[in-house]
Short mmCIF file of C-alpha atoms in Angstrom, two decimals:
data_model
loop_
_atom_site.label_atom_id
_atom_site.label_comp_id
_atom_site.label_asym_id
_atom_site.label_seq_id
_atom_site.Cartn_x
_atom_site.Cartn_y
_atom_site.Cartn_z
CA MET I 1 6.44 -13.49 16.07
CA ILE I 2 4.60 -11.08 17.16
CA SER I 3 4.58 -7.89 14.96
CA THR I 4 3.23 -4.64 16.74
CA VAL I 5 0.19 -4.88 14.17
CA ASP I 6 -0.82 -7.90 16.91
CA LYS I 7 0.00 -5.98 19.59
CA LEU I 8 -2.76 -3.58 17.97
CA LEU I 9 -5.17 -5.32 16.28
CA LEU I 10 -5.44 -8.72 19.02
CA ASN I 11 -6.06 -8.90 22.62
CA SER I 12 -4.72 -9.74 25.37
CA ASP I 13 -5.43 -12.96 25.81
CA GLN I 14 -4.91 -13.27 22.18
CA GLN I 15 -1.01 -12.11 22.34
CA ALA I 16 -0.67 -14.75 24.79
CA GLU I 17 -1.68 -16.92 22.52
CA LEU I 18 0.47 -15.92 19.72
CA ALA I 19 3.47 -16.73 22.05
CA GLU I 20 2.53 -19.81 22.98
CA TYR I 21 2.86 -20.65 19.43
CA THR I 22 5.51 -18.65 18.64
CA ARG I 23 7.66 -20.61 21.32
CA ALA I 24 6.91 -23.74 19.70
CA TYR I 25 7.03 -22.31 16.61
CA ASN I 26 10.98 -21.25 17.20
CA ALA I 27 10.62 -25.31 18.50
CA ALA I 28 10.13 -26.66 16.11
CA GLN I 29 12.49 -24.96 14.50
CA ALA I 30 15.52 -25.46 16.56
CA ALA I 31 15.27 -28.96 16.37
CA GLY I 32 14.20 -29.62 12.79
CA ASP I 33 10.58 -30.06 12.95
CA GLN I 34 8.43 -28.62 9.57
CA ALA I 35 5.81 -30.28 10.23
CA GLY I 36 5.42 -28.54 13.69
CA MET I 37 6.61 -25.52 12.22
CA ALA I 38 3.93 -25.41 10.05
CA LEU I 39 1.31 -26.17 12.36
CA ALA I 40 2.42 -23.62 15.15
CA HIS I 41 2.19 -21.26 11.60
CA GLN I 42 -1.08 -22.45 10.79
CA ARG I 43 -2.67 -21.76 14.34
CA ALA I 44 -1.20 -18.50 14.55
CA GLU I 45 -3.01 -17.60 10.94
CA ALA I 46 -5.63 -18.69 12.42
CA LEU I 47 -5.75 -16.77 15.49
CA ARG I 48 -4.92 -13.49 13.36
CA ALA I 49 -7.97 -14.30 10.81
CA SER I 50 -10.11 -14.45 13.27
CA ALA I 51 -9.83 -10.91 13.48
CA GLY I 52 -9.56 -10.36 10.14
CA TYR I 53 -6.07 -9.87 8.52
CA SER I 54 -3.26 -12.89 7.60
CA GLY I 55 0.58 -12.15 9.19
CA GLY I 56 1.90 -13.62 5.85
CA ASP I 57 4.57 -16.10 5.89
CA ALA I 58 6.85 -14.90 8.34
CA GLY I 59 3.96 -13.21 10.10
CA ASP I 60 5.19 -9.83 9.86
CA ARG I 61 2.43 -8.06 7.05
CA PHE I 62 -0.65 -7.00 7.19
CA MET I 63 -2.66 -8.95 4.53
CA LEU I 64 -6.37 -7.71 3.81
CA LEU I 65 -8.50 -11.63 3.70
CA THR I 66 -10.55 -11.82 0.62
CA ASN I 67 -12.90 -14.71 -1.21
CA ALA I 68 -11.13 -13.67 -4.54
CA GLN I 69 -11.04 -16.87 -6.06
CA ASN I 70 -9.84 -18.21 -9.87
CA ALA I 71 -8.89 -14.36 -9.80
CA SER I 72 -6.76 -13.23 -13.71
CA ASP I 73 -2.87 -12.55 -13.14
CA GLY I 74 -3.79 -8.87 -13.33
CA TYR I 75 -6.07 -8.70 -9.97
CA THR I 76 -3.29 -11.24 -8.60
CA GLY I 77 -0.72 -8.68 -8.81
CA TYR I 78 -2.81 -6.09 -7.65
CA GLU I 79 -3.66 -7.30 -4.72
CA LYS I 80 0.05 -8.12 -3.94
CA LEU I 81 0.58 -3.92 -4.03
CA VAL I 82 -2.50 -3.20 -2.29
CA ASN I 83 -1.00 -5.74 0.94
CA ASP I 84 2.38 -3.64 0.27
CA ILE I 85 0.32 -0.20 1.12
CA ALA I 86 -1.93 -2.05 3.91
CA THR I 87 1.48 -4.05 5.69
CA GLY I 88 3.04 -0.12 5.48
CA GLY I 89 -0.38 1.63 6.65
CA MET I 90 -1.43 -1.01 9.46
CA ASN I 91 2.70 -0.67 10.68
CA ALA I 92 2.42 3.80 10.47
CA ILE I 93 -0.84 2.90 13.00
CA ALA I 94 0.01 0.38 15.70
CA ALA I 95 3.68 2.81 15.52
CA GLY I 96 1.77 5.83 16.83
CA TYR I 97 0.13 4.55 19.53
CA HIS I 98 2.94 2.56 20.76
CA GLN I 99 4.38 4.84 20.46
CA GLN I 100 1.39 6.83 22.52
CA MET I 101 1.18 4.01 24.54
CA ALA I 102 5.41 4.85 25.34
CA GLN I 103 4.89 8.14 26.26
CA LEU I 104 1.62 7.39 28.91
CA ASP I 105 3.71 4.46 30.42
CA MET I 106 6.72 7.41 31.26
CA GLN I 107 3.66 10.28 31.92
CA ARG I 108 2.29 7.45 34.75
CA SER I 109 5.61 7.05 36.25
CA ALA I 110 6.74 10.49 36.33
CA MET I 111 3.08 10.47 37.67
CA GLU I 112 3.01 7.74 40.53
CA ALA I 113 6.29 8.89 42.17
CA GLN I 114 5.75 12.84 42.26
CA GLY I 115 2.35 11.42 43.86
CA ALA I 116 4.21 9.47 46.23
CA GLN I 117 5.62 12.27 46.85
CA ASN I 118 3.02 14.50 47.50
CA GLN I 119 1.61 12.59 49.36
CA ALA I 120 4.56 11.51 51.79
CA ALA I 121 5.24 15.22 52.50
CA ALA I 122 2.23 15.70 53.03
CA ARG I 123 2.25 12.51 55.67
CA SER I 124 4.87 13.92 57.16
CA ALA I 125 3.76 17.37 57.02
CA ALA I 126 0.21 16.25 59.19
CA TRP I 127 2.44 13.75 61.67
CA ASN I 128 4.45 17.38 62.46
CA THR I 129 1.12 18.54 63.16
CA GLN I 130 0.28 16.23 65.48
CA ARG I 131 2.96 16.12 67.33
CA LEU I 132 3.53 20.06 66.91
CA ALA I 133 -0.52 19.91 68.55
CA ALA I 134 0.73 17.11 71.81
CA ASP I 135 3.17 19.05 72.98
CA GLY I 136 1.33 22.49 72.71
CA LEU I 137 3.44 24.07 71.16
CA LEU I 138 0.52 24.85 68.17
CA THR I 139 -1.56 26.87 71.14
CA ARG I 140 1.37 28.09 73.18
CA GLY I 141 0.18 31.49 75.21
CA LEU I 142 -3.39 30.68 74.28
CA GLU I 143 -3.86 27.29 76.52
CA ASN I 144 -5.97 29.44 79.07
CA THR I 145 -8.32 30.83 75.90
CA GLY I 146 -11.39 29.15 74.12
CA ILE I 147 -9.52 29.79 70.51
CA ALA I 148 -7.10 27.58 71.72
CA ASP I 149 -8.85 23.93 71.22
CA VAL I 150 -10.80 25.36 67.82
CA ILE I 151 -6.61 25.94 66.75
CA THR I 152 -5.55 22.85 67.11
CA ALA I 153 -9.06 21.11 65.53
CA THR I 154 -8.20 23.17 62.58
CA ALA I 155 -5.20 22.40 61.65
CA LEU I 156 -5.10 18.18 62.65
CA ASN I 157 -7.80 19.19 60.14
CA GLN I 158 -6.36 20.86 57.49
CA ALA I 159 -2.79 18.35 57.50
CA ALA I 160 -5.27 15.31 57.18
CA ALA I 161 -7.26 16.80 54.44
CA ASN I 162 -4.08 18.19 52.48
CA ALA I 163 -2.98 14.15 52.73
CA TYR I 164 -6.40 13.05 51.00
CA ARG I 165 -5.92 16.15 48.47
CA ALA I 166 -2.64 14.26 47.10
CA LEU I 167 -4.22 11.23 47.75
CA LEU I 168 -6.88 12.69 45.09
CA ASP I 169 -5.31 14.36 42.99
CA GLN I 170 -2.69 10.77 41.64
CA GLN I 171 -5.72 9.10 41.38
CA GLN I 172 -7.54 11.67 39.37
CA ASP I 173 -3.97 11.92 37.18
CA LEU I 174 -3.98 8.60 37.35
CA ARG I 175 -8.00 8.14 36.16
CA GLU I 176 -6.40 11.14 33.34
CA ASN I 177 -3.66 8.91 31.90
CA ASP I 178 -6.28 5.82 31.47
CA ALA I 179 -8.72 7.89 29.74
CA ALA I 180 -6.15 8.95 27.65
CA ARG I 181 -5.02 4.92 26.76
CA LEU I 182 -8.15 4.45 26.32
CA ASP I 183 -8.34 7.01 23.60
CA ALA I 184 -5.49 6.27 21.81
CA ARG I 185 -6.48 2.91 21.26
CA ALA I 186 -9.77 3.93 20.79
CA ASP I 187 -7.89 6.47 17.90
CA ALA I 188 -5.43 3.93 16.65
CA MET I 189 -8.85 1.18 16.26
CA GLU I 190 -10.99 3.42 13.95
CA ASP I 191 -7.81 4.23 11.57
CA ALA I 192 -6.99 0.77 11.19
CA ALA I 193 -10.61 0.14 10.23
CA HIS I 194 -11.07 2.88 7.86
CA LEU I 195 -7.59 1.79 6.56
CA GLN I 196 -8.38 -1.54 6.24
CA SER I 197 -12.14 -0.49 4.39
CA GLU I 198 -10.37 1.74 2.46
CA LEU I 199 -8.05 -1.10 1.11
CA GLY I 200 -10.85 -4.16 1.20
CA THR I 201 -12.87 -1.72 -1.47
CA LEU I 202 -9.90 -0.81 -3.59
CA LEU I 203 -9.40 -4.75 -3.84
CA ALA I 204 -13.22 -5.86 -4.31
CA ASP I 205 -13.23 -2.98 -7.36
CA ALA I 206 -10.35 -3.68 -8.38
CA TYR I 207 -12.08 -7.52 -8.89
CA GLN I 208 -14.92 -7.14 -10.42
CA SER I 209 -13.10 -5.32 -12.70
CA PHE I 210 -10.63 -7.60 -13.25
CA TYR I 211 -13.44 -9.86 -13.54
CA GLU I 212 -15.61 -8.22 -16.24
CA LYS I 213 -12.41 -7.19 -18.16
CA ASP I 214 -11.44 -11.38 -18.27
CA ALA I 215 -15.43 -12.05 -18.80
CA ASP I 216 -14.86 -10.03 -21.92
CA ARG I 217 -11.92 -11.43 -23.22
CA LYS I 218 -12.17 -14.31 -22.63
CA GLN I 219 -15.99 -13.98 -24.56
CA GLU I 220 -13.70 -12.55 -27.57
CA GLN I 221 -12.15 -15.70 -27.30
CA LEU I 222 -15.20 -17.83 -27.45
CA LEU I 223 -16.21 -15.95 -30.23
CA ARG I 224 -12.95 -15.82 -32.16
CA GLN I 225 -13.25 -19.84 -31.28
CA TRP I 226 -16.55 -20.29 -32.75
CA SER I 227 -15.58 -18.25 -36.07
CA THR I 228 -12.82 -20.30 -36.57
CA LYS I 229 -14.92 -23.31 -36.34
CA SER I 230 -18.14 -21.43 -38.22
CA ASP I 231 -15.10 -20.58 -40.98
CA LEU I 232 -13.61 -24.30 -40.54
CA ALA I 233 -17.69 -26.43 -41.17
CA LEU I 234 -18.78 -23.60 -44.00
CA GLN I 235 -15.68 -24.17 -46.33
CA ASP I 236 -16.21 -28.47 -45.52
CA MET I 237 -20.14 -28.26 -46.28
CA LYS I 238 -17.98 -26.39 -49.76
CA ASN I 239 -16.17 -28.79 -49.75
CA GLN I 240 -19.08 -31.63 -49.04
CA ALA I 241 -20.77 -29.78 -52.28
CA ALA I 242 -18.20 -30.48 -54.65
CA GLU I 243 -17.42 -32.99 -54.07
CA LYS I 244 -20.38 -33.91 -54.80
CA LYS I 245 -21.02 -32.01 -57.76
CA GLN I 246 -18.02 -33.75 -58.92
CA GLU I 247 -18.96 -36.89 -57.98
CA LYS I 248 -23.05 -36.05 -59.49
CA ASP I 249 -21.53 -35.05 -63.34
CA TYR I 250 -19.44 -38.17 -63.35
CA TYR I 251 -21.89 -39.68 -62.99
CA TYR I 252 -24.07 -37.24 -65.05
CA THR I 253 -20.73 -37.75 -67.41
CA LEU I 254 -21.09 -41.71 -67.67
CA ALA I 255 -24.94 -41.98 -68.44
CA LEU I 256 -24.56 -40.14 -71.44
CA GLN I 257 -21.89 -41.93 -72.19
CA GLN I 258 -23.64 -45.21 -71.97
CA LEU I 259 -26.65 -43.63 -73.33
CA LYS I 260 -24.63 -42.69 -76.69
CA ARG I 261 -23.33 -45.61 -76.78
CA GLN I 262 -26.87 -47.47 -76.25
CA TRP I 263 -28.19 -45.23 -79.07
CA GLU I 264 -24.95 -46.54 -81.29
CA LEU I 265 -25.78 -50.11 -81.06
CA GLU I 266 -29.46 -49.41 -82.01
CA ASP I 267 -28.11 -47.66 -84.48
CA GLN I 268 -25.70 -50.46 -86.03
CA ALA I 269 -28.45 -53.24 -85.29
CA LYS I 270 -30.71 -51.16 -87.67
CA ALA I 271 -28.73 -51.18 -90.11
CA ARG I 272 -27.99 -54.12 -90.34
#
């Protein structure tokens, strides 16, 4: 679909291209062609991406494009909230712009209708003046005076000037209407760019914050794991030392017993 945001952020050629993708999507949907629907949506999203945004799954949203990768769950939730705000804000800007354009369209139609009436009236007056001049009614009673030709020329010139003025007035009104259209679009695009910049900054700051918190959390987990492993290693060393001590004590006791036994045997031999 073509949203109000698309109509604001995309130029006429891009809107025409998006309309083709929309028709292709609808045709594929009617035929139950899932692959065709996916391809049309992909192409529509690529077109929107060239203007720096995504329309979401249905093409009716405004979602900022970011390069965030491996983001934490906290950032993902925050990004969704920001994109909800972005959609509402951009829709409001687009709606305001289209309302202004609708008013300017009505104004232009009224100007064109009034201009046509004014020109028709001016032409009619010019034709009447010409007929009066041709019939000599403009200078009746002054035919043989020196000002007859001046009166006729002045009247004809004034009638022609009035017709031309009516045309110029309409052209001026239409130029002002065109200028108002350009100003309305420029203002809307400026508001859209400001909103996109502000929300982009929010996302960038949030990503940095969540990244740092996630990094701190991971570092803390690593420290805990390292501490646990160190404790286990130390305990293992203590156990091994205890086992070696027990083994040493065993062999030491055994050696003493063997020496004692040997001394007893030597004493017995001497006694015989």
